[in-house]
XYZ file of C-alpha atoms in Angstrom:
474
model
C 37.858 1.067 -20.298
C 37.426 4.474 -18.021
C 33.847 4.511 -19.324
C 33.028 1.433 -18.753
C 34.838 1.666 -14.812
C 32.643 4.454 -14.287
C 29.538 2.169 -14.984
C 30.851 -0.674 -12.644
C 30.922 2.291 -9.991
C 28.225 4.267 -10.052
C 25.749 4.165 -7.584
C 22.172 4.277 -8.445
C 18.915 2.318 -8.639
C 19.179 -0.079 -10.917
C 15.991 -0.921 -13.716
C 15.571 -4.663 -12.267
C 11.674 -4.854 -12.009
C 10.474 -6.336 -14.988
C 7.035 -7.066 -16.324
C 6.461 -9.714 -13.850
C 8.005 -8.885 -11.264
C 6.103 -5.239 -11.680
C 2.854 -7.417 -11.770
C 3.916 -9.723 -8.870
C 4.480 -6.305 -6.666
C 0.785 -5.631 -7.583
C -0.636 -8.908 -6.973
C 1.523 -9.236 -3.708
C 0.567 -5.802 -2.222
C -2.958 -6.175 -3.040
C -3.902 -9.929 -2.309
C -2.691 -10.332 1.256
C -4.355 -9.109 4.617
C -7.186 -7.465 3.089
C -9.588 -9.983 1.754
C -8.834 -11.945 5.246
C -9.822 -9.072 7.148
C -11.620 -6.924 5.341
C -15.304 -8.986 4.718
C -15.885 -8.666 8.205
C -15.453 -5.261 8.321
C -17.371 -4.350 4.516
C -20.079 -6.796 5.953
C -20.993 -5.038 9.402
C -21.335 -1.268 7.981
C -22.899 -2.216 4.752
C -25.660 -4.317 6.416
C -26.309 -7.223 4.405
C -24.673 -9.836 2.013
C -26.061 -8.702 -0.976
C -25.157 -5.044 0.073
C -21.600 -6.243 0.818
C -21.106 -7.670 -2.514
C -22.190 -4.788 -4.066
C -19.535 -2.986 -2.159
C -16.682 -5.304 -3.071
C -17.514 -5.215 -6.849
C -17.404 -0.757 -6.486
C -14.591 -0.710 -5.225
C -13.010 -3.150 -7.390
C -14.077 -1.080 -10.047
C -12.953 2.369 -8.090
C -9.473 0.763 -7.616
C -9.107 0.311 -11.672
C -10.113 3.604 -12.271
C -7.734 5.349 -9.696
C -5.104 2.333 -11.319
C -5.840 3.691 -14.652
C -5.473 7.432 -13.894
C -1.974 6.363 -11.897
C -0.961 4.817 -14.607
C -1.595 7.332 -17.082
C 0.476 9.764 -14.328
C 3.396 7.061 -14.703
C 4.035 7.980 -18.277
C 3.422 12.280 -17.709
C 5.511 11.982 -14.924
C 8.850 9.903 -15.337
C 10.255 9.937 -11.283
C 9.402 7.267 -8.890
C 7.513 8.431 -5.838
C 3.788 7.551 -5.968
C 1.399 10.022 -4.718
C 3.710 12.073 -3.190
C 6.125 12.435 -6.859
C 2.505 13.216 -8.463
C 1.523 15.970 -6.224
C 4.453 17.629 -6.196
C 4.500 18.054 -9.598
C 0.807 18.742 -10.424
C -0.358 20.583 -7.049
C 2.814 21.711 -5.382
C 5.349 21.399 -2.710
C 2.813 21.706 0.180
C 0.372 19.254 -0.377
C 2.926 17.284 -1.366
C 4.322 17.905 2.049
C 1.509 16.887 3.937
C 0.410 13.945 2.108
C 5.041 13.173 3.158
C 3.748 14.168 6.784
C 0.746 11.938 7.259
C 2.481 9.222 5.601
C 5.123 9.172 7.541
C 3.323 9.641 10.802
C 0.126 7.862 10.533
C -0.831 5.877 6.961
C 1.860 4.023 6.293
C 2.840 2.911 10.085
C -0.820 2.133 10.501
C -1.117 0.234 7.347
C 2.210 -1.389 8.075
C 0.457 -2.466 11.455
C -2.348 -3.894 10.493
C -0.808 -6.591 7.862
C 1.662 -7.222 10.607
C -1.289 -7.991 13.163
C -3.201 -9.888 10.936
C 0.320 -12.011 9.862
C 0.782 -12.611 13.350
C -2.909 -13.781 13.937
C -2.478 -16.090 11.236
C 0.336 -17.396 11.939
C -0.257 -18.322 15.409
C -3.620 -19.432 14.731
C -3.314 -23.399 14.058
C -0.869 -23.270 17.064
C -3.815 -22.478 19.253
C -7.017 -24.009 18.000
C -9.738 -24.150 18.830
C -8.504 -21.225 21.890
C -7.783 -18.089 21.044
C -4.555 -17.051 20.195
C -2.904 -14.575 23.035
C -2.801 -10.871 22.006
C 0.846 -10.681 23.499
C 2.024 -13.956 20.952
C 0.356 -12.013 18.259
C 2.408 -8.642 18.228
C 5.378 -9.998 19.179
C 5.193 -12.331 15.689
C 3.971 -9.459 14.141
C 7.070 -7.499 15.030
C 9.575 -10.181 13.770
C 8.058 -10.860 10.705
C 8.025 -7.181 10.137
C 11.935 -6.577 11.019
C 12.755 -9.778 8.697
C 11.145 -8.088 5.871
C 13.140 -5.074 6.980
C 16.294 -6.700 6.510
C 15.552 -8.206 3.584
C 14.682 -4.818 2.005
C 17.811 -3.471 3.309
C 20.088 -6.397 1.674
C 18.942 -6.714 -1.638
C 16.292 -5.230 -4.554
C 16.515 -8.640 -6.589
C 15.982 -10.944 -3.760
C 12.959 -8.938 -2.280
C 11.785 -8.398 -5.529
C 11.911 -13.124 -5.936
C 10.373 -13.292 -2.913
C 7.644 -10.791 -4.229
C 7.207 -13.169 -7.270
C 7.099 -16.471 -5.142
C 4.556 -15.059 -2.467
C 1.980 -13.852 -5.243
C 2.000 -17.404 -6.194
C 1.146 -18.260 -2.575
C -1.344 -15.646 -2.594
C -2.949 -17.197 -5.352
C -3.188 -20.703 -3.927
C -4.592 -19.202 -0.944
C -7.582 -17.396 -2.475
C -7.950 -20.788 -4.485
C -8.421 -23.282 -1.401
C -11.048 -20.628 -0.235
C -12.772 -20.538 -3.834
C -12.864 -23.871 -5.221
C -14.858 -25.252 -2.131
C -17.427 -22.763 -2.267
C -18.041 -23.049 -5.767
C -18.691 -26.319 -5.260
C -21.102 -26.122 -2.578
C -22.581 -23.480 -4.544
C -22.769 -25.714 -7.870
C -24.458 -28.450 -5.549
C -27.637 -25.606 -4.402
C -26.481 -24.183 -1.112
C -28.070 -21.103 -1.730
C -29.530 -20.579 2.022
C -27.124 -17.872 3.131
C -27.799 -15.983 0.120
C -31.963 -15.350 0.854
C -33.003 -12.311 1.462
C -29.661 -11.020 0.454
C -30.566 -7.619 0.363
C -32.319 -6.489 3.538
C -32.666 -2.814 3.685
C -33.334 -2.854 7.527
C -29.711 -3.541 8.553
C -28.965 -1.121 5.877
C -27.112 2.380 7.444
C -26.103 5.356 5.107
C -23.532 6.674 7.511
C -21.618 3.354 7.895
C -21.183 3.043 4.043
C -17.941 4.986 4.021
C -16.205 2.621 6.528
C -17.525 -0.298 4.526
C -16.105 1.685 1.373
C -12.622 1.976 3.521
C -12.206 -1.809 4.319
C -12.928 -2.798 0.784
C -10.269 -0.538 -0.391
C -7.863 -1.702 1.992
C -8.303 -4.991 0.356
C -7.419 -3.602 -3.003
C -5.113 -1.092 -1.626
C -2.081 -1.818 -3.768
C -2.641 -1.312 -7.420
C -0.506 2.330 -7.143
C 2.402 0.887 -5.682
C 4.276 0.537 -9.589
C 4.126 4.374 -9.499
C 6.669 4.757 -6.195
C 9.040 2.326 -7.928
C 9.060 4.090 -11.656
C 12.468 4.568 -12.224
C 13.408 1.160 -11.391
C 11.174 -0.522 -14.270
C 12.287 -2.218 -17.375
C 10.180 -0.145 -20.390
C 7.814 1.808 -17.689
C 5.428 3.435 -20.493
C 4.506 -0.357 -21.616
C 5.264 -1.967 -18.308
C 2.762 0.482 -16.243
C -0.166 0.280 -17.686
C -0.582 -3.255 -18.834
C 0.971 -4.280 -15.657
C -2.007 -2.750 -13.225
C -4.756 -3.447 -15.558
C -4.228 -7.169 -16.095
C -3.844 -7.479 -12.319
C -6.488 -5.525 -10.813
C -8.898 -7.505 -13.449
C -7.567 -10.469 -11.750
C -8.224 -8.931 -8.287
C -11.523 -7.759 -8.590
C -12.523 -11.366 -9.814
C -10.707 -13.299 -7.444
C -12.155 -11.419 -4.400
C -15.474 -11.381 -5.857
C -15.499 -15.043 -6.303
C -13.995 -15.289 -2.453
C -16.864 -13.131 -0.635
C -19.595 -15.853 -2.731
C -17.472 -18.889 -1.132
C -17.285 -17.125 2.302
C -21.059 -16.575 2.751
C -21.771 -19.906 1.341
C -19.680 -22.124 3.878
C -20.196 -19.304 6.864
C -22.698 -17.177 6.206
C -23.458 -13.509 7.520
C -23.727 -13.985 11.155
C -20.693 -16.641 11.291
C -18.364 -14.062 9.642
C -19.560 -11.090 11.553
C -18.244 -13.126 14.603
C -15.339 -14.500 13.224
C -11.795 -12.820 14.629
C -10.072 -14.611 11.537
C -12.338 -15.413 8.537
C -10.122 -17.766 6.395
C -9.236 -19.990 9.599
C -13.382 -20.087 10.123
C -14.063 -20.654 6.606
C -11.092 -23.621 6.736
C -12.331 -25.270 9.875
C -15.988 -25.527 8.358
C -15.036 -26.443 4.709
C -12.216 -28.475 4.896
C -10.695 -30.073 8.753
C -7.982 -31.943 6.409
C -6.180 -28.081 5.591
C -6.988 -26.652 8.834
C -3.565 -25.569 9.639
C -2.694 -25.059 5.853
C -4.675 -22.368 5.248
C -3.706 -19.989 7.887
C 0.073 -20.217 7.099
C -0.876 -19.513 3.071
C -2.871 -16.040 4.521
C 0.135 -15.794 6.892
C 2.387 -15.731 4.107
C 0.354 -13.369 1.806
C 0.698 -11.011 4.826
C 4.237 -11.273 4.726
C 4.035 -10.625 0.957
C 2.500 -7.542 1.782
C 4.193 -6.445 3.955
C 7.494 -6.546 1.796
C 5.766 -4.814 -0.910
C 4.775 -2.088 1.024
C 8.507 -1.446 2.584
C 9.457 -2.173 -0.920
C 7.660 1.416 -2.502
C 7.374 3.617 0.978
C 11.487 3.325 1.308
C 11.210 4.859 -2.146
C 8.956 7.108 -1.063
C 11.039 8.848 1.623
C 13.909 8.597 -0.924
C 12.353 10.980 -3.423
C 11.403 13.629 -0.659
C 14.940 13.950 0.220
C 16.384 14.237 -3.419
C 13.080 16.769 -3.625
C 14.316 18.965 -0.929
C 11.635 17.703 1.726
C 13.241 15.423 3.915
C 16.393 15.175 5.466
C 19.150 14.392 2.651
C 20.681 10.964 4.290
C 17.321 9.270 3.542
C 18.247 10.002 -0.553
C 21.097 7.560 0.007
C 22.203 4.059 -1.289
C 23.996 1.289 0.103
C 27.549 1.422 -1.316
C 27.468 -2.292 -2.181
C 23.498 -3.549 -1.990
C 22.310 -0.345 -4.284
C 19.691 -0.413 -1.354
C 17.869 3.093 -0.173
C 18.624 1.520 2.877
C 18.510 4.905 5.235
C 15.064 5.185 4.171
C 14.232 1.551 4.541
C 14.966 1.408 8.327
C 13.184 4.695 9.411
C 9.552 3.218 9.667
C 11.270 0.379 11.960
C 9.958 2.549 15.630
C 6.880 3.829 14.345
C 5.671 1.029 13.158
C 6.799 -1.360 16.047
C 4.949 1.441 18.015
C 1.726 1.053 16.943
C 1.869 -2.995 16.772
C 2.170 -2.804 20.216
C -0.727 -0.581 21.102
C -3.117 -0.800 18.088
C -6.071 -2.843 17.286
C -6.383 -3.668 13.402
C -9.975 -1.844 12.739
C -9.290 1.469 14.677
C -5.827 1.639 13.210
C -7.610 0.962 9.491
C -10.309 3.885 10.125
C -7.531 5.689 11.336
C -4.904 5.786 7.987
C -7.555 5.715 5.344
C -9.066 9.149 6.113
C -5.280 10.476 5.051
C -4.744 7.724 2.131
C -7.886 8.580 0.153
C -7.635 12.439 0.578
C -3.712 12.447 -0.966
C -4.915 9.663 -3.686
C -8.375 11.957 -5.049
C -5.583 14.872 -4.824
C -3.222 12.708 -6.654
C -5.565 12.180 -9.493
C -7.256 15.624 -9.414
C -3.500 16.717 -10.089
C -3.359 14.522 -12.907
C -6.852 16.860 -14.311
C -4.883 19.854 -13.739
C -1.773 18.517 -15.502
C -3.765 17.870 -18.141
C -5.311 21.291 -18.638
C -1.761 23.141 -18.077
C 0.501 20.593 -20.410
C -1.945 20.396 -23.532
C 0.792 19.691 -25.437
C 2.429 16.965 -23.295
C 1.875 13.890 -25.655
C 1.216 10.807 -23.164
C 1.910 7.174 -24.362
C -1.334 6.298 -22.292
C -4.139 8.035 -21.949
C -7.538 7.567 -20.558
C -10.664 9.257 -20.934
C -11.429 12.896 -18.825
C -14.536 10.946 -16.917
C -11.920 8.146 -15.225
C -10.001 10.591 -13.088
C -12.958 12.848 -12.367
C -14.993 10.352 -11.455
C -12.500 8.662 -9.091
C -11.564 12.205 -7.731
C -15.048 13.215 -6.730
C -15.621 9.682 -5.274
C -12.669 9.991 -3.197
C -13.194 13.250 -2.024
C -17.203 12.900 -0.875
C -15.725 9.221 0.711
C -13.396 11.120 3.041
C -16.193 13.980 3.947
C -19.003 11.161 5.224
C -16.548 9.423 7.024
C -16.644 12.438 9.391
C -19.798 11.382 10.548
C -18.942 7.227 10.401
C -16.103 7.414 12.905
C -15.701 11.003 13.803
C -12.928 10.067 16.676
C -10.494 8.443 14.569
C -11.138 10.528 11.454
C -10.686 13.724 13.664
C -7.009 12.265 14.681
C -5.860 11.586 10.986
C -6.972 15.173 10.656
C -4.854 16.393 12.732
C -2.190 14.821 12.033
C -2.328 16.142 8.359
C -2.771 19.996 9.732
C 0.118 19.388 11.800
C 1.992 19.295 8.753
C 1.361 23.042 8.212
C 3.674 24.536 10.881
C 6.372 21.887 10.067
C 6.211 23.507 6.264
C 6.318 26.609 6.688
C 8.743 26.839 9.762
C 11.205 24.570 8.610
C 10.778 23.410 4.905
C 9.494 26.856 3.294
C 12.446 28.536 5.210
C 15.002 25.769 5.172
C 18.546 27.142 4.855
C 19.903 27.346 1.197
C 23.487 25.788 2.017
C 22.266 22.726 3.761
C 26.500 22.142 4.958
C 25.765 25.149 7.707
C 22.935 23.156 8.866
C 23.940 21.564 12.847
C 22.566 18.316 11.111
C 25.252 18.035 8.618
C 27.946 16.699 11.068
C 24.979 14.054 12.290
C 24.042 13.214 8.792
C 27.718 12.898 7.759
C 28.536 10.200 11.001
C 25.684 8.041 9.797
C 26.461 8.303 6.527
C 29.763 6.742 7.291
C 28.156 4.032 9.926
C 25.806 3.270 7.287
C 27.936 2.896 4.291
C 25.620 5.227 1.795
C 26.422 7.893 -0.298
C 24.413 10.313 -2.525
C 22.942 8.484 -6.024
C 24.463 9.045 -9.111
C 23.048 10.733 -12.411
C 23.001 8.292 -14.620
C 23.696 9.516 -17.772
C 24.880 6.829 -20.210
């Protein structure tokens, strides 16, 4: 009876995400904004249609190798934390700091920012028709759908975790509407957008990064099973089959959604298209006009809680690693929520919704995102070479990680000369990182009670209703 008292009581995050529920967090984080926003953006730096596709289909297949080598860091590795979890333990406490730093401070707000935008432009978008939707209408949309995927996230792991499951569903009948029509058109010889599909002339080297960064925005999403690792049901199975059956179905459904785009709009109507999915609707089908922007609106929204979903986990690892303050390792008494670490993105974020535009605050985050990912899975090389012995349930070949590693890395140095003003910002926001280390973390006080924080942390702890987790050790 006292044993079994002890399990009603701990408090700890419980295994709840199952095999589909691990792939619906995939397939929701990865299908939402991306592939709405994104071909405009992968279409105007890589120069043509044909050079655009090519694009889409690289980094599709960059996405499953970084996938693969995550994956294969999900069984080494057995804490929850994503990149940050993996570089800690393969490159250190300070990278691992800074990658904490600039996620904090500019990726994840950013990121966070643009789905919001583009859920708020969706949203509003049948509304308005054929005008354009006003900028004020859009953020302040944005901003509640963002807080009510805040709150869920703060209430409860199974019901954000259904509503994962339902939207991916959603997400799925969205990219449908937009594929079965052009596929048809297609089958019936509209081939006209597709001449001349690969014009060298509009071709520029130095833009190629930036094309490289929206098309992994649209498949950014197939690490986010690593931040939630100790919360799956059978993780060494789970992982891997999970993020290869998915990003499969990702590369092929946004493959098959670029061909339907360019042959209802073609190059120059997406180019000058503020929302491509409402243009795409509009010429396709006038019956679904105002269907098709809620379904993007919604796979926005999916997004969105799949991203709150893994970062709150994110923030709750640093602080039971000693590199963030300690109230952010808490759970909610009752809800078994991280729910300190949930609401901490709430002012950044509704910061930069209010004074960012979606394709500066893109260029902006994925300078820092790709560096800590090709560090992630260069740490998973050097884990390799100093745990020979470590046997791994999955494994995949030496070229996968290398390959996506060096990719990364030479990415992230051109796109100094693509957009050197909004690279040079991310940059310094990740140096920043090093006085913050070594003044505060590196030298942080042993017997964190005789900090001045403690009495803060202690009154919030008590507001919040949240105490430390539990070992679980039965």
């Amino acid at each position: 009876m006292g044993k079994d008292k002890k399990k009603e009581e701990a408090v700890f995050l419980r295994k709840k995400i199952t095999l589909l529920r691990v792939f619906s967090l995939l397939i929701g984080s990865m299908v939402g904004s991306g592939i709405f926003i994104s071909p405009k953006g992968v279409l105007k730096n890589s120069g043509s249609v044909g050079f655009s596709l090519v694009v889409w289909f690289a980094c599709g297949l960059l996405s499953m190798f970084g996938a693969l080598s995550y994956a294969e860091l999900g069984t080494r590795i057995t804490k929850s934390g994503g990149h940050y979890i993996y570089i800690l333990e393969t490159l250190g406490p300070l990278p691992s700091f800074l990658f904490l730093w600039a996620e904090f401070f500019a990726i994840r707000p950013a990121n966070s920012a643009v789905v919001s935008l583009a859920f708020g432009r969706y949203m509003l978008e049948p509304f308005f028709a054929p005008c354009a939707v006003p900028v004020p209408a859009v953020k302040l949309v944005s901003l509640l759908g963002y807080y009510m995927v805040l709150t869920l996230n703060s209430w409860s792991v199974t019901w954000s975790a259904r509503l994962q499951t339902a939207l991916s569903i959603i997400k799925l009948l969205a990219l449908a509407l937009i594929i079965v029509p052009g596929m048809m058109l297609l089958a019936q010889g509209h081939t006209e957008n597709f001449q001349d599909a690969f014009n060298k002339q509009l071709l520029v080297l130095d833009k190629l990064p930036l094309a490289f960064y929206a098309g992994m925005f649209a498949y950014s999403g197939w690490f986010q099973a690593s931040f939630v690792r100790e919360e799956l049901v059978r993780p060494e199975r789970n992982i891997p089959l999970a993020v290869i059956v998915s990003v499969v179905t990702v590369i092929v459904g946004y493959m098959l959604t670029n061909v339907s785009y360019y042959t209802v709009l073609g190059m120059q109507d997406v180019l000058a298209s503020p929302a491509v999915a409402v243009s795409f609707a509009q010429r396709a089908f006038k019956s679904l006009i105002s269907v098709v922007p809620v379904l993007v609106a919604l796979s926005c929204f999916g997004t969105m809680n799949g991203g709150i979903f893994t970062f709150s986990r994110t923030l709750f690892v640093a602080s039971r690693e000693g590199q963030w303050p300690p109230l952010f390792s808490m759970i909610h008494i009752r809800r078994h929520t991280p729910l300190p670490a949930v609401m901490l993105m709430f002012p950044l974020v509704t910061a930069m919704v209010c004074i960012g535009d979606i394709y500066h605050l893109m260029n902006f985050f994925s300078f820092s995102r790709w560096l800590f990912i090709g560090l992630a899975t260069l740490g998973l090389i050097v884990h390799r070479h100093r745990h020979p012995e470590l046997h791994s349930p999955f494994k995949v070949p030496l070229f996968i990680p290398v390959s996506f590693t060096i990719i990364c890395l030479f990415t992230v140095a051109m796109s100094f000369y693509s957009d050197p003003v909004n690279i040079s910002i991310g940059c310094a926001v990740v140096l920043s990182g090093f006085p913050v280390y070594y003044l505060i973390i590196h030298r942080q006080i042993s017997n964190r009670c005789q900090s001045p924080f403690y009495y803060i942390t202690h009154k919030l702890q008590l507001l919040l209703e949240v105490v430390q987790q539990e070992i679980k050790t039965y």
